Short mmCIF file of C-alpha atoms in Angstrom, two decimals:
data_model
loop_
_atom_site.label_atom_id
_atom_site.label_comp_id
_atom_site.label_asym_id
_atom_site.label_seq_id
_atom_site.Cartn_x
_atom_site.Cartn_y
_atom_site.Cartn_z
CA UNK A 654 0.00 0.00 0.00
CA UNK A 655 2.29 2.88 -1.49
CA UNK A 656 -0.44 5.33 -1.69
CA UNK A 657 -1.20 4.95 2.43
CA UNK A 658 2.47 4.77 3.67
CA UNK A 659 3.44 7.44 1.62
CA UNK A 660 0.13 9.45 3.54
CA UNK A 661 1.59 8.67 6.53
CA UNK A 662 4.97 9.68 5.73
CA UNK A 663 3.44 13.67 5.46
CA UNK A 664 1.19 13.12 8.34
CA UNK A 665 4.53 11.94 10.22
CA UNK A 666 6.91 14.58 9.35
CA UNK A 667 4.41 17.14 10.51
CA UNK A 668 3.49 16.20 13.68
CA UNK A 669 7.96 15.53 14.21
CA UNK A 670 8.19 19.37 13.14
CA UNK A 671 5.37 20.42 15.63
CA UNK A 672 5.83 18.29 18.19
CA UNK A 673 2.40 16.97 18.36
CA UNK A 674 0.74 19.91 18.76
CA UNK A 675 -1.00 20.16 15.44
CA UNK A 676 0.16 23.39 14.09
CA UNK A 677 3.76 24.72 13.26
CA UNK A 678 5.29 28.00 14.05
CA UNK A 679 7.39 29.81 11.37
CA UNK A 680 11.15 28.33 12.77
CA UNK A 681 9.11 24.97 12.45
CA UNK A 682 8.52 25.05 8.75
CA UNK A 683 11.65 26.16 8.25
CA UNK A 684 13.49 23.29 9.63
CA UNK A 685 11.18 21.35 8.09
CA UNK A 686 11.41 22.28 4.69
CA UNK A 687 15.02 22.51 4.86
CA UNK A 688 15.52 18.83 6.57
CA UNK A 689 13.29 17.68 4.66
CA UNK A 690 12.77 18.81 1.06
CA UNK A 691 15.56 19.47 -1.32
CA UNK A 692 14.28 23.14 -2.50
CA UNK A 693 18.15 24.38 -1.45
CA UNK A 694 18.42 26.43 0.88
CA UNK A 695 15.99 28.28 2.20
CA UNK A 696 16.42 32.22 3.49
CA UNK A 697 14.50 33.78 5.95
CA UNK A 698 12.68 35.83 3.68
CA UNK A 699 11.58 32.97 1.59
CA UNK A 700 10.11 31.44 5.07
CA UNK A 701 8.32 34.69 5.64
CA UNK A 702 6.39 35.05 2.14
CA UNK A 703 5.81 31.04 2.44
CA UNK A 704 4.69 31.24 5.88
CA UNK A 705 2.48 34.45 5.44
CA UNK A 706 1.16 32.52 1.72
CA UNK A 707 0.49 29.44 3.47
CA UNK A 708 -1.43 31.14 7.20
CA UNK A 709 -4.41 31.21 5.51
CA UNK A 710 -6.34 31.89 8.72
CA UNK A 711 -3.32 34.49 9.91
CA UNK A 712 -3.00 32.60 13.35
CA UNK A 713 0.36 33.20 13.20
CA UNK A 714 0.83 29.42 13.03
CA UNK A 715 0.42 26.52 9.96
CA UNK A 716 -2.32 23.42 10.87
CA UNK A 717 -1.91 20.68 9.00
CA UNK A 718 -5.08 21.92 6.18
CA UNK A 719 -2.69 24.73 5.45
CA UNK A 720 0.85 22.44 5.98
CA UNK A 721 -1.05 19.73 3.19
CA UNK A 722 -1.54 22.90 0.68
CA UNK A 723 2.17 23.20 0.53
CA UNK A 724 2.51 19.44 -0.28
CA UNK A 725 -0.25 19.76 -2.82
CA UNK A 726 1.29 22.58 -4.24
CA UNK A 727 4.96 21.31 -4.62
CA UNK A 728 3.65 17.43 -5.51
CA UNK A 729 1.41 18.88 -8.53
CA UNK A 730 4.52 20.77 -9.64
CA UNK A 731 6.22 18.04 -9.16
CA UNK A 732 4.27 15.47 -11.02
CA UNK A 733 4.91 15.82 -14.71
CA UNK A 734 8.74 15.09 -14.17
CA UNK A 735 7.87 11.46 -13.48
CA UNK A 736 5.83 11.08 -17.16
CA UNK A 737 8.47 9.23 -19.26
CA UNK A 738 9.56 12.14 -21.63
CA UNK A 739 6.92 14.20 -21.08
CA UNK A 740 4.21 12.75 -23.26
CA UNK B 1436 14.26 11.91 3.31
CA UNK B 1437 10.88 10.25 4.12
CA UNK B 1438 8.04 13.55 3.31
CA UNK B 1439 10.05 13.52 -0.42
CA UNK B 1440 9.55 9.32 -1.07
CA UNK B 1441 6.02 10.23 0.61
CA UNK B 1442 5.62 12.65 -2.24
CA UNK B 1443 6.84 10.38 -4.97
CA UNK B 1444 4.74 7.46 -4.01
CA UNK B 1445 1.39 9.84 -4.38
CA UNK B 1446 2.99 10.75 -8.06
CA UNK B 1447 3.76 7.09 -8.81
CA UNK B 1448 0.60 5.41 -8.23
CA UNK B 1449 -1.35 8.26 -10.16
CA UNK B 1450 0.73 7.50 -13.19
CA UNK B 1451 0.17 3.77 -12.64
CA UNK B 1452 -3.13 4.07 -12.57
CA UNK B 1453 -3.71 6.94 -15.37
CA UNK B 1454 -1.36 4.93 -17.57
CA UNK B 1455 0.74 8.20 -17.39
CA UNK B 1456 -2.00 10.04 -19.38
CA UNK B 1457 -2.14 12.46 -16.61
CA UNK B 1458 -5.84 12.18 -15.88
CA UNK B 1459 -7.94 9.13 -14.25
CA UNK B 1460 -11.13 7.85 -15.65
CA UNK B 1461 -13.83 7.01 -12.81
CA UNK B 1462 -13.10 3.08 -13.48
CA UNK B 1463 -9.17 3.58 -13.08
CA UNK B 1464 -9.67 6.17 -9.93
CA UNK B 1465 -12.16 3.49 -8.63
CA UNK B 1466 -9.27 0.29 -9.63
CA UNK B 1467 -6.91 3.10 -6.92
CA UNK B 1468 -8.90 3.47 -4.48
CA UNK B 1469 -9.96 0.03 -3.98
CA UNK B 1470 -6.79 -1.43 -4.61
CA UNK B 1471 -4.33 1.20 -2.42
CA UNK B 1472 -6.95 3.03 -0.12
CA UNK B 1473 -7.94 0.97 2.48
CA UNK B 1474 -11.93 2.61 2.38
CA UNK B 1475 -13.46 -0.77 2.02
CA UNK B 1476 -14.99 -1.86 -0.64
CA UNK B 1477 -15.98 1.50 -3.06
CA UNK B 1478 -19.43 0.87 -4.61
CA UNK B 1479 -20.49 2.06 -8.50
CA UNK B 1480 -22.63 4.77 -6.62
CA UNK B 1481 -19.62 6.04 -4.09
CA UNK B 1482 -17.34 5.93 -7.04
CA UNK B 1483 -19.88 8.19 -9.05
CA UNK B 1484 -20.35 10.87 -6.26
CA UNK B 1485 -16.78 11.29 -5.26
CA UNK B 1486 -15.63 11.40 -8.97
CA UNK B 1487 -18.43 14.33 -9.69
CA UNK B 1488 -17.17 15.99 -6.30
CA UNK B 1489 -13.62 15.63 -7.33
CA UNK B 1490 -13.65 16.72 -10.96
CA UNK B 1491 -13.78 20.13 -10.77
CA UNK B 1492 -13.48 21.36 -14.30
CA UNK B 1493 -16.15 19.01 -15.32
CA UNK B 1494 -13.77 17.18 -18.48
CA UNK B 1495 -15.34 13.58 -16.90
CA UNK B 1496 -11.38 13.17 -15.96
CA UNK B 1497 -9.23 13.40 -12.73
CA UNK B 1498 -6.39 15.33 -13.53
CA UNK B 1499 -3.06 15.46 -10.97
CA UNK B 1500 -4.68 18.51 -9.20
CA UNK B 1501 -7.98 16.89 -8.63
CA UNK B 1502 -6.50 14.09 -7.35
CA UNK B 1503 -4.21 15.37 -4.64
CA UNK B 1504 -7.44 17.26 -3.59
CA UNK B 1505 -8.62 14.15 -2.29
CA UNK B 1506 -5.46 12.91 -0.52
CA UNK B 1507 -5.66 16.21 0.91
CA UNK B 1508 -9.17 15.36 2.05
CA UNK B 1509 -7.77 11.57 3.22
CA UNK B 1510 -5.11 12.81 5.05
CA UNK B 1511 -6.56 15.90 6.51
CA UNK B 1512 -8.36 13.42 7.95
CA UNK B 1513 -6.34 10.65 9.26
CA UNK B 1514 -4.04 12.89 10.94
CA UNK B 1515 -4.83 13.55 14.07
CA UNK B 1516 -5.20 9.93 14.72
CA UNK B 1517 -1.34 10.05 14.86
CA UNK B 1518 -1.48 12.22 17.79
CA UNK B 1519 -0.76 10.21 21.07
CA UNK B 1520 -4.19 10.26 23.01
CA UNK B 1521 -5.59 13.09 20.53
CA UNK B 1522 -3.98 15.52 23.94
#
């Protein structure tokens, strides 16, 4: 079961960033995207206009409905890489 | 780098499954989720409503960005059962 383990693999990684408490302050993200996804490395201004793009409910902190966005967003630009030469 | 080979397993099995036409027909986004989404058994009529629900632009396809809309949904979900005693 790819599909579920590789669920659980997000739903993992977020609650290690926010240490169980559902929701990740803006150091938070920032380790995690930096541990954890190879977009180089990533300034603290880049963490601000992420963080303030992805706060959709400006609580000053990311739940996991805004935390999945960003996996959304980077897996659907991700996506057409993996179609054998682009067909 | 487990949230990466989390990512890549949601990509894979959408190719597998679209035949890496980049879009699902309801019988091969039925075929996924009753093969890798443990939801029980999905009936013609559950298959129907979800695929309506999930095809947004109305082309009677699910494209990458409809799909990850409903792992979204899944995992959105499922999370917080992965927080010890839901505290």
């Amino acid at each position: 079961m790819e599909l579920e383990k590789g669920m659980v693999s997000i739903i993992q990684i977020f609650h290690k960033y926010s240490g169980f408490k559902c929701k990740l302050k803006k150091a938070e993200l920032k380790d995690l995207i930096n541990n954890e996804m190879n977009l180089g490395q990533f300034k603290v201004r880049d963490a601000d206009l992420l963080f303030a793009d992805l706060d959709q409910n400006g609580d000053l902190e990311i739940d996991f409905k805004e935390f999945i966005a960003l996996i959304a967003m980077v897996t659907s630009a991700c996506q057409e890489l993996f179609v054998p030469n682009n067909s």
